[in-house]
Amino acid sequence: MPDTDYLIVGSSHAALEAVTAIRMHDHSGSVTLVTRDRHPPYSPTILPYVVSGRAKPERVPLRDSGWFAAQGATFVREDALVGLDPDAFTARLESGAMWRYGKLLLATGARPVVPDIAGLETVPRHVLRTLDDAVALREAIGAARRAVVLGAGLVGMHAAENLVTAGLDVTIVERGAHPLPLYFGATAAAMIGQAFAARGARLLCGRTVASAQGGGDGAVALALDDGETLATDLLVVAAGVVPETGYLAGTDIGLGAAGGILVDAHMRTTRPGIWAAGDVTEGPAFGGGVAVSGILPSAVDQGRIAGMDMAGDRVPPYDGAIPLNTYAAFGRHAVSVGDALAEGDDLDVHEDGDPETGRYRRLVLRDGRLVGATVIGEAIDGGILRQLILRRTDLTPVKDAFLAAPRDTARVLMSRLWR
Amino acid sequence: MTHVATNAPRVIVCDGNQAAAWGVALAKPDVVAVYPITPQSSLVEYVSQFIADGTLTATLMNVEGEHSVLSALQGAMLGGARTYTATSGPGLAFMFEPYMRTPGLRLPMVMSLVTRDGITPQCVWGGQQDAMTVRDVGWIQIYCETVQEVLDTTLMAFRIAEHRDVMLPVNVCHDGNYLSYGVSRLEIPDARQAEAFVGPTDVNWHTALDPARPMAVDPLTGGAGGPGPALFVRYRKSLCAGMEAALRVIKEVHADFADRFGRHHPALVEAYRLDDADRALVTIGSMTGAAKDAVDEARAAGTRVGLLKIKTVRPFPVAAVADALSGVEAIGVIDRAVSFGWNTGPMHQEVLAALARGGRVVPSLGFIGGLAGADITAEHVARAIFDVGRLRDGQAPAGPVWLNETD
Amino acid sequence: MGRSFDTIRFRAEACDACGQCVIACARAKTGTDDTSRARLQILGGGTEGAELALCRQCTDPQCAAVCPSASLAKDPDSGVVTWEAETCVDCLLCTVGCAYGGIASDPVAGHVAKCDLCDGAPECVAACDRGALEHVTASRLYNTQHEREDLFAPGLSACHGCNSELLIRHTMRHIGRETVVAAPPGCIPGMGVVGYNGQTGCKVPVFHPLLTNTAAMLAGLKTQYARAGRDVTMVALAGDGGTVDVGFQSLSGAAARNDPMLFICVDNEGYMNTGMQASGSTSYGSWTSTTPVGEHMQGKSGDAKSLPMLMMMHNGAYVATASTAFLEDYHEKLEKAYATAQHGFAYLHVYAPCPTGWRFPAALTTEVCRRQVETNFVTLWEYTRDGGLRFTRPVEGRRPIGDYVEMIGKYRHLDQTHLDVIQHQVDERVAFLRRFAAPAGG
């Protein structure tokens, strides 16, 4: 039975950060990465750009083989984790291989949700979670004239933008009241929706698909809940993702309400010797509570913390995940940091927008401290806003300046702090 | 390089300083450091000239004082050099700090001490106050009687010092004025024979400052806790063991010298007409010649007097002294130095101590003479023999007797 | 890991927000005067001082960690965090990762832009005549030094904040193993360099000479290595007591004979290892345990003896002063001193303010060293037989001596009269040294 001091399952941001962190502290322990993917490591975030052609598949790897050699890490591809025996410290792979590990990091990410829609299982459809998915979708665009995207989250909207740009007739079906409901409020979402509408896309919000039926030549007919039928050559299902945890069957490793692997502030699971990081986790959220973060910056932070803790390095506890999102549609950038959608009497919300210029801001403060921000169409340093939130910097002395010119005021504050 | 072989005259007439310089030339040190001081100056002039002429292929360091002389030589020895220097009186006092350190470092250096009386009163003349004052520092001290013995002892000193059982520095002492400037016949050994006798240089096998053998030389050692006390004692005991071994090695080297060169010198002590003596004088250094004459005269007059010359003062030949004096009933010890707190001479004390270790208490009288270049004549010694005779007869004169008090 | 790189240092107190750097950057990087496109931005500039937004070229750049297209990376040679236009997908996640505002969208170009240090010659620094921006290239030192072996054990027991350990580690890393170190009694052996009861903190041959004889002892050792035809460098790491006071005779002799060695005096102005007694190097007015302060004494009443000047007067083959606040300067001198020590006498006088004995916070040692130089209390110069004396740091525009004295507890009792005396001494000393300095350009 092969064995390894550190077994890391997954090969994206969390896994890679963990390797680096382990090697900062432990030069000699054996490190093995196992991934079900057949490609070198890449970021799921890059996939919409592969679809659009902006990113070439051969240019997306985050690390090359030289990096693994330099880290002294073994990289096993195309073999998925299918089972664990936490008592025996063994991991079973799809190929039948059993690995004995000293410490295990689960960084297996998430998989797309297939909504419970009659017939959906049987019709041709695309999802966007792997590089192969992205390449397949890109190839399918060329043969299609009409497209339907189920879900107006980040993945769906990004895919939709690509399809619009490719010249397809695009319809987006979103169950929520407006697109990108997890990231933007109604006003901002409306501005985004207008950008799509201006380019001929249909955005059907507050609607769901009742059933799907296959037609000839790969065409699909979708019946909406209000009786409308959409015929399409290309169906993209972007209804969200759930943590990839099937291999935990039969173990007592704790899962959260949203299906993620429960982790503490050191990314430890409920079983000794097993850590988890990235999209697969359900862990501390900044400000309290537990959440599936599911964003790239959280995966980086969590992977690093997990790696340090696994190697016995001293690591301060995780601050908790802070939502951090960037979104661009048709060249217009939006940045959302922290609890940008928060509503409440205890909040000091400053919102203004100008549909003409496409500028929009929503700055949310509590007790003079920033808790969240959405900024569209103007320059902002999301990283500095994040620091202001994390550090609970008191903005009271500079509040007027901050509200008038958030970027420059925040830069002054941070420059002074770093000195 | 065997310049000595081609240049050396076999027999010359010279003073003790030049004889010492010949001994140095034959021993072939690598580094010689010098600073002049009366009555040593002509010695280092001779050595310097030998180096200038190529008679000796050593590197000459002219440094700015005796303190640096000894310091430079310590450095050179830690790099593997055989070294030599000479000093006297105030020069010895000035170098005392590194002098005190040389035995503990177990550096087998050879240094001529052209003995000089201590200041103050300010004086530039002979006397053994300088050498006697430092006899407990850890250097081997050998005192010469004749010009020939100066050369021969200097040569032997390198072999004694570098013996692996000894590894201690040696002072070859010869009296300022009497030996430094006194002229007599000198036989110079063959250079190749001398080189074979001394052997190859081997001075830093135990402690070195060499990147090829990195070590910390002489870090702090001791203190009241940890390994300090035991470690310090180990070093001290090892030095004592070196001294004890030197008693044997000095005799072996003298015997080997006699075999190779045909000249017999007493190694530790010399007993002269002691076999049937009922009284004895103890002498040291160049005074011994006059004393032997006085003994001969007294013997001719029927007095059963003998003489014991102490050649090696450190290590002190306790057994040899006690053994040589085992038959006498009274002794007189002539010192050329003063032990101030004891109101006598240092050799007097030490001879008494050596006898006492064997359980003997012998009537004794201390004589102090030859201070600051004063003569010790046969007449002075005759008086001493007379006083010892009175002592033997129970008429104890008060000591010490200052031999030159009425000169 | 383990490398250091050049960086741009910002001194906010010197910046008046004139904007020349921003214009220079915009021109260099965009060919326009559109300062909104510059890669550094100066903000504020009012009474609260100016602030800077600029890439820090982080060792562990978060912009790169969160980049999904691997378009940002730390260049292992230059240290610049590079950005690759071809693979960038304009997602702006990098701007969310950076906590400095160091990477931001260029509104005209339509993608992010960041500082690349202009290939090692930053235009912004060249444009700044206020001294607010400095291209710090000390990384070369770190990179060359850290590749070399540290010849002392970790954990030497120097006092908190002592710069001697820094100094001797730098020195011996540079000089290497073919060396013999002599460390006479003082702080340097006291911190474990020579050792204690059979253990040592030094990986090269090391000797604990007498306080008095370091130079002579090394001269003798070198003599033997010269005879043996071996190239071994002699290094003395001595305090001021073993140099200025009782060590002076043997030092003077070695200097006069041009004995090949590198003699380094680490000057902390007294016998700090044994309880802060005064030495010949103790400066005027200093409190020490033997120049105390009381009704009848106000610290040391005489001036310090200047050993570097005396060594210059010995016509030493290479003589220099140095400060650990200016390590590049020190290394340049060390290089020359080391080369000189192969065939002649080299002397380095390095100032070592003592937090314990001088009574200042341990964290301020380097600042104290810097202030010594900025006030001309210490001047940095070198002397060679060919070139004479040359100041290696400017001596014009000194700060008043009070700026230095106020940092040090041992001067706490001094009044304005004393300060005037010290100021006079400092200015007189500089004027004196100037007479030996080669004319400008000569």
PDB file of N, CA and C in Angstrom, chain B residues 23-81:
ATOM      1  N   GLY B  23      73.134  27.756  19.724  1.00  0.00           N
ATOM      2  CA  GLY B  23      72.162  26.714  20.066  1.00  0.00           C
ATOM      3  C   GLY B  23      70.864  26.913  19.300  1.00  0.00           C
ATOM      4  N   VAL B  24      70.443  28.176  19.185  1.00  0.00           N
ATOM      5  CA  VAL B  24      69.229  28.489  18.443  1.00  0.00           C
ATOM      6  C   VAL B  24      69.401  28.139  16.976  1.00  0.00           C
ATOM      7  N   ALA B  25      70.548  28.523  16.418  1.00  0.00           N
ATOM      8  CA  ALA B  25      70.781  28.258  14.998  1.00  0.00           C
ATOM      9  C   ALA B  25      70.702  26.766  14.708  1.00  0.00           C
ATOM     10  N   LEU B  26      71.227  25.967  15.618  1.00  0.00           N
ATOM     11  CA  LEU B  26      71.216  24.515  15.409  1.00  0.00           C
ATOM     12  C   LEU B  26      69.814  23.921  15.567  1.00  0.00           C
ATOM     13  N   ALA B  27      69.008  24.542  16.421  1.00  0.00           N
ATOM     14  CA  ALA B  27      67.658  24.006  16.668  1.00  0.00           C
ATOM     15  C   ALA B  27      66.684  24.407  15.562  1.00  0.00           C
ATOM     16  N   LYS B  28      67.054  25.383  14.734  1.00  0.00           N
ATOM     17  CA  LYS B  28      66.281  25.767  13.556  1.00  0.00           C
ATOM     18  C   LYS B  28      64.816  26.118  13.847  1.00  0.00           C
ATOM     19  N   PRO B  29      64.584  27.097  14.666  1.00  0.00           N
ATOM     20  CA  PRO B  29      63.196  27.546  14.836  1.00  0.00           C
ATOM     21  C   PRO B  29      62.694  28.183  13.540  1.00  0.00           C
ATOM     22  N   ASP B  30      61.367  28.221  13.415  1.00  0.00           N
ATOM     23  CA  ASP B  30      60.749  28.848  12.233  1.00  0.00           C
ATOM     24  C   ASP B  30      60.611  30.354  12.414  1.00  0.00           C
ATOM     25  N   VAL B  31      60.217  30.749  13.601  1.00  0.00           N
ATOM     26  CA  VAL B  31      59.955  32.160  13.847  1.00  0.00           C
ATOM     27  C   VAL B  31      60.698  32.592  15.109  1.00  0.00           C
ATOM     28  N   VAL B  32      61.412  33.684  14.986  1.00  0.00           N
ATOM     29  CA  VAL B  32      62.098  34.280  16.129  1.00  0.00           C
ATOM     30  C   VAL B  32      61.590  35.707  16.256  1.00  0.00           C
ATOM     31  N   ALA B  33      61.141  36.063  17.441  1.00  0.00           N
ATOM     32  CA  ALA B  33      60.722  37.447  17.662  1.00  0.00           C
ATOM     33  C   ALA B  33      61.647  38.054  18.690  1.00  0.00           C
ATOM     34  N   VAL B  34      62.040  39.282  18.481  1.00  0.00           N
ATOM     35  CA  VAL B  34      63.040  39.872  19.367  1.00  0.00           C
ATOM     36  C   VAL B  34      62.665  41.271  19.794  1.00  0.00           C
ATOM     37  N   TYR B  35      63.108  41.578  20.981  1.00  0.00           N
ATOM     38  CA  TYR B  35      63.119  42.945  21.485  1.00  0.00           C
ATOM     39  C   TYR B  35      64.325  43.013  22.419  1.00  0.00           C
ATOM     40  N   PRO B  36      65.180  43.985  22.232  1.00  0.00           N
ATOM     41  CA  PRO B  36      66.452  43.976  22.975  1.00  0.00           C
ATOM     42  C   PRO B  36      66.299  44.448  24.408  1.00  0.00           C
ATOM     43  N   ILE B  37      67.083  43.871  25.277  1.00  0.00           N
ATOM     44  CA  ILE B  37      67.163  44.364  26.651  1.00  0.00           C
ATOM     45  C   ILE B  37      68.472  43.887  27.262  1.00  0.00           C
ATOM     46  N   THR B  38      69.130  44.747  27.954  1.00  0.00           N
ATOM     47  CA  THR B  38      70.366  44.403  28.651  1.00  0.00           C
ATOM     48  C   THR B  38      70.059  43.408  29.768  1.00  0.00           C
ATOM     49  N   PRO B  39      70.829  42.375  29.922  1.00  0.00           N
ATOM     50  CA  PRO B  39      72.052  41.967  29.211  1.00  0.00           C
ATOM     51  C   PRO B  39      71.792  40.921  28.127  1.00  0.00           C
ATOM     52  N   GLN B  40      70.570  40.921  27.582  1.00  0.00           N
ATOM     53  CA  GLN B  40      70.242  39.949  26.552  1.00  0.00           C
ATOM     54  C   GLN B  40      70.589  40.452  25.173  1.00  0.00           C
ATOM     55  N   SER B  41      70.777  41.759  24.999  1.00  0.00           N
ATOM     56  CA  SER B  41      70.763  42.363  23.673  1.00  0.00           C
ATOM     57  C   SER B  41      71.685  41.701  22.659  1.00  0.00           C
ATOM     58  N   SER B  42      72.914  41.417  23.078  1.00  0.00           N
ATOM     59  CA  SER B  42      73.823  40.853  22.073  1.00  0.00           C
ATOM     60  C   SER B  42      73.351  39.480  21.606  1.00  0.00           C
ATOM     61  N   LEU B  43      72.602  38.781  22.448  1.00  0.00           N
ATOM     62  CA  LEU B  43      72.083  37.465  22.058  1.00  0.00           C
ATOM     63  C   LEU B  43      71.154  37.613  20.853  1.00  0.00           C
ATOM     64  N   VAL B  44      70.188  38.543  20.964  1.00  0.00           N
ATOM     65  CA  VAL B  44      69.254  38.679  19.833  1.00  0.00           C
ATOM     66  C   VAL B  44      69.936  39.347  18.642  1.00  0.00           C
ATOM     67  N   GLU B  45      70.991  40.097  18.908  1.00  0.00           N
ATOM     68  CA  GLU B  45      71.770  40.620  17.777  1.00  0.00           C
ATOM     69  C   GLU B  45      72.439  39.475  17.013  1.00  0.00           C
ATOM     70  N   TYR B  46      73.019  38.533  17.777  1.00  0.00           N
ATOM     71  CA  TYR B  46      73.646  37.377  17.108  1.00  0.00           C
ATOM     72  C   TYR B  46      72.616  36.589  16.302  1.00  0.00           C
ATOM     73  N   VAL B  47      71.489  36.346  16.913  1.00  0.00           N
ATOM     74  CA  VAL B  47      70.466  35.560  16.212  1.00  0.00           C
ATOM     75  C   VAL B  47      70.012  36.313  14.958  1.00  0.00           C
ATOM     76  N   SER B  48      69.794  37.629  15.110  1.00  0.00           N
ATOM     77  CA  SER B  48      69.361  38.413  13.959  1.00  0.00           C
ATOM     78  C   SER B  48      70.400  38.346  12.842  1.00  0.00           C
ATOM     79  N   GLN B  49      71.659  38.429  13.232  1.00  0.00           N
ATOM     80  CA  GLN B  49      72.715  38.376  12.218  1.00  0.00           C
ATOM     81  C   GLN B  49      72.742  37.004  11.540  1.00  0.00           C
ATOM     82  N   PHE B  50      72.544  35.949  12.341  1.00  0.00           N
ATOM     83  CA  PHE B  50      72.478  34.602  11.739  1.00  0.00           C
ATOM     84  C   PHE B  50      71.384  34.538  10.687  1.00  0.00           C
ATOM     85  N   ILE B  51      70.255  35.159  11.017  1.00  0.00           N
ATOM     86  CA  ILE B  51      69.142  35.130  10.062  1.00  0.00           C
ATOM     87  C   ILE B  51      69.503  35.973   8.843  1.00  0.00           C
ATOM     88  N   ALA B  52      70.119  37.126   9.090  1.00  0.00           N
ATOM     89  CA  ALA B  52      70.525  37.988   7.970  1.00  0.00           C
ATOM     90  C   ALA B  52      71.526  37.263   7.070  1.00  0.00           C
ATOM     91  N   ASP B  53      72.401  36.478   7.676  1.00  0.00           N
ATOM     92  CA  ASP B  53      73.432  35.784   6.902  1.00  0.00           C
ATOM     93  C   ASP B  53      72.931  34.497   6.261  1.00  0.00           C
ATOM     94  N   GLY B  54      71.796  34.031   6.695  1.00  0.00           N
ATOM     95  CA  GLY B  54      71.313  32.755   6.184  1.00  0.00           C
ATOM     96  C   GLY B  54      71.796  31.572   7.001  1.00  0.00           C
ATOM     97  N   THR B  55      72.531  31.840   8.043  1.00  0.00           N
ATOM     98  CA  THR B  55      72.946  30.746   8.928  1.00  0.00           C
ATOM     99  C   THR B  55      71.720  30.074   9.530  1.00  0.00           C
ATOM    100  N   LEU B  56      70.709  30.914   9.776  1.00  0.00           N
ATOM    101  CA  LEU B  56      69.432  30.418  10.296  1.00  0.00           C
ATOM    102  C   LEU B  56      68.346  30.928   9.357  1.00  0.00           C
ATOM    103  N   THR B  57      67.488  30.048   8.922  1.00  0.00           N
ATOM    104  CA  THR B  57      66.470  30.442   7.945  1.00  0.00           C
ATOM    105  C   THR B  57      65.131  30.755   8.602  1.00  0.00           C
ATOM    106  N   ALA B  58      65.154  31.190   9.828  1.00  0.00           N
ATOM    107  CA  ALA B  58      63.910  31.555  10.496  1.00  0.00           C
ATOM    108  C   ALA B  58      63.391  32.897   9.979  1.00  0.00           C
ATOM    109  N   THR B  59      62.112  33.161  10.260  1.00  0.00           N
ATOM    110  CA  THR B  59      61.563  34.498  10.014  1.00  0.00           C
ATOM    111  C   THR B  59      61.755  35.319  11.280  1.00  0.00           C
ATOM    112  N   LEU B  60      62.339  36.490  11.101  1.00  0.00           N
ATOM    113  CA  LEU B  60      62.616  37.359  12.238  1.00  0.00           C
ATOM    114  C   LEU B  60      61.508  38.391  12.365  1.00  0.00           C
ATOM    115  N   MET B  61      60.926  38.480  13.555  1.00  0.00           N
ATOM    116  CA  MET B  61      59.927  39.517  13.801  1.00  0.00           C
ATOM    117  C   MET B  61      60.504  40.520  14.789  1.00  0.00           C
ATOM    118  N   ASN B  62      60.659  41.731  14.312  1.00  0.00           N
ATOM    119  CA  ASN B  62      61.074  42.814  15.206  1.00  0.00           C
ATOM    120  C   ASN B  62      59.814  43.479  15.713  1.00  0.00           C
ATOM    121  N   VAL B  63      59.449  43.211  16.921  1.00  0.00           N
ATOM    122  CA  VAL B  63      58.206  43.779  17.423  1.00  0.00           C
ATOM    123  C   VAL B  63      58.492  44.824  18.492  1.00  0.00           C
ATOM    124  N   GLU B  64      57.397  45.469  18.929  1.00  0.00           N
ATOM    125  CA  GLU B  64      57.568  46.721  19.660  1.00  0.00           C
ATOM    126  C   GLU B  64      57.670  46.524  21.167  1.00  0.00           C
ATOM    127  N   GLY B  65      57.890  45.309  21.623  1.00  0.00           N
ATOM    128  CA  GLY B  65      58.041  45.115  23.062  1.00  0.00           C
ATOM    129  C   GLY B  65      57.924  43.645  23.392  1.00  0.00           C
ATOM    130  N   GLU B  66      58.367  43.294  24.583  1.00  0.00           N
ATOM    131  CA  GLU B  66      58.385  41.885  24.959  1.00  0.00           C
ATOM    132  C   GLU B  66      56.990  41.278  25.032  1.00  0.00           C
ATOM    133  N   HIS B  67      56.035  42.107  25.409  1.00  0.00           N
ATOM    134  CA  HIS B  67      54.665  41.609  25.479  1.00  0.00           C
ATOM    135  C   HIS B  67      54.237  41.086  24.117  1.00  0.00           C
ATOM    136  N   SER B  68      54.565  41.855  23.099  1.00  0.00           N
ATOM    137  CA  SER B  68      54.205  41.430  21.744  1.00  0.00           C
ATOM    138  C   SER B  68      55.111  40.315  21.244  1.00  0.00           C
ATOM    139  N   VAL B  69      56.355  40.281  21.737  1.00  0.00           N
ATOM    140  CA  VAL B  69      57.240  39.180  21.356  1.00  0.00           C
ATOM    141  C   VAL B  69      56.580  37.846  21.678  1.00  0.00           C
ATOM    142  N   LEU B  70      56.183  37.738  22.910  1.00  0.00           N
ATOM    143  CA  LEU B  70      55.632  36.453  23.328  1.00  0.00           C
ATOM    144  C   LEU B  70      54.272  36.205  22.680  1.00  0.00           C
ATOM    145  N   SER B  71      53.511  37.260  22.491  1.00  0.00           N
ATOM    146  CA  SER B  71      52.199  37.122  21.868  1.00  0.00           C
ATOM    147  C   SER B  71      52.327  36.647  20.429  1.00  0.00           C
ATOM    148  N   ALA B  72      53.262  37.246  19.718  1.00  0.00           N
ATOM    149  CA  ALA B  72      53.466  36.858  18.322  1.00  0.00           C
ATOM    150  C   ALA B  72      53.909  35.398  18.249  1.00  0.00           C
ATOM    151  N   LEU B  73      54.779  34.999  19.172  1.00  0.00           N
ATOM    152  CA  LEU B  73      55.266  33.619  19.135  1.00  0.00           C
ATOM    153  C   LEU B  73      54.164  32.633  19.497  1.00  0.00           C
ATOM    154  N   GLN B  74      53.296  33.038  20.400  1.00  0.00           N
ATOM    155  CA  GLN B  74      52.150  32.159  20.690  1.00  0.00           C
ATOM    156  C   GLN B  74      51.321  31.950  19.429  1.00  0.00           C
ATOM    157  N   GLY B  75      51.068  33.037  18.720  1.00  0.00           N
ATOM    158  CA  GLY B  75      50.326  32.912  17.464  1.00  0.00           C
ATOM    159  C   GLY B  75      51.041  31.998  16.493  1.00  0.00           C
ATOM    160  N   ALA B  76      52.351  32.223  16.342  1.00  0.00           N
ATOM    161  CA  ALA B  76      53.119  31.421  15.392  1.00  0.00           C
ATOM    162  C   ALA B  76      53.087  29.941  15.771  1.00  0.00           C
ATOM    163  N   MET B  77      53.173  29.668  17.055  1.00  0.00           N
ATOM    164  CA  MET B  77      53.171  28.264  17.492  1.00  0.00           C
ATOM    165  C   MET B  77      51.820  27.606  17.250  1.00  0.00           C
ATOM    166  N   LEU B  78      50.748  28.376  17.419  1.00  0.00           N
ATOM    167  CA  LEU B  78      49.432  27.814  17.151  1.00  0.00           C
ATOM    168  C   LEU B  78      49.253  27.548  15.660  1.00  0.00           C
ATOM    169  N   GLY B  79      50.104  28.178  14.854  1.00  0.00           N
ATOM    170  CA  GLY B  79      50.137  27.874  13.427  1.00  0.00           C
ATOM    171  C   GLY B  79      51.162  26.812  13.080  1.00  0.00           C
ATOM    172  N   GLY B  80      51.870  26.293  14.078  1.00  0.00           N
ATOM    173  CA  GLY B  80      52.783  25.174  13.830  1.00  0.00           C
ATOM    174  C   GLY B  80      54.253  25.518  13.824  1.00  0.00           C
ATOM    175  N   ALA B  81      54.614  26.730  14.251  1.00  0.00           N
ATOM    176  CA  ALA B  81      56.020  27.135  14.180  1.00  0.00           C
ATOM    177  C   ALA B  81      56.792  26.712  15.431  1.00  0.00           C
TER     178      ALA B  81
END
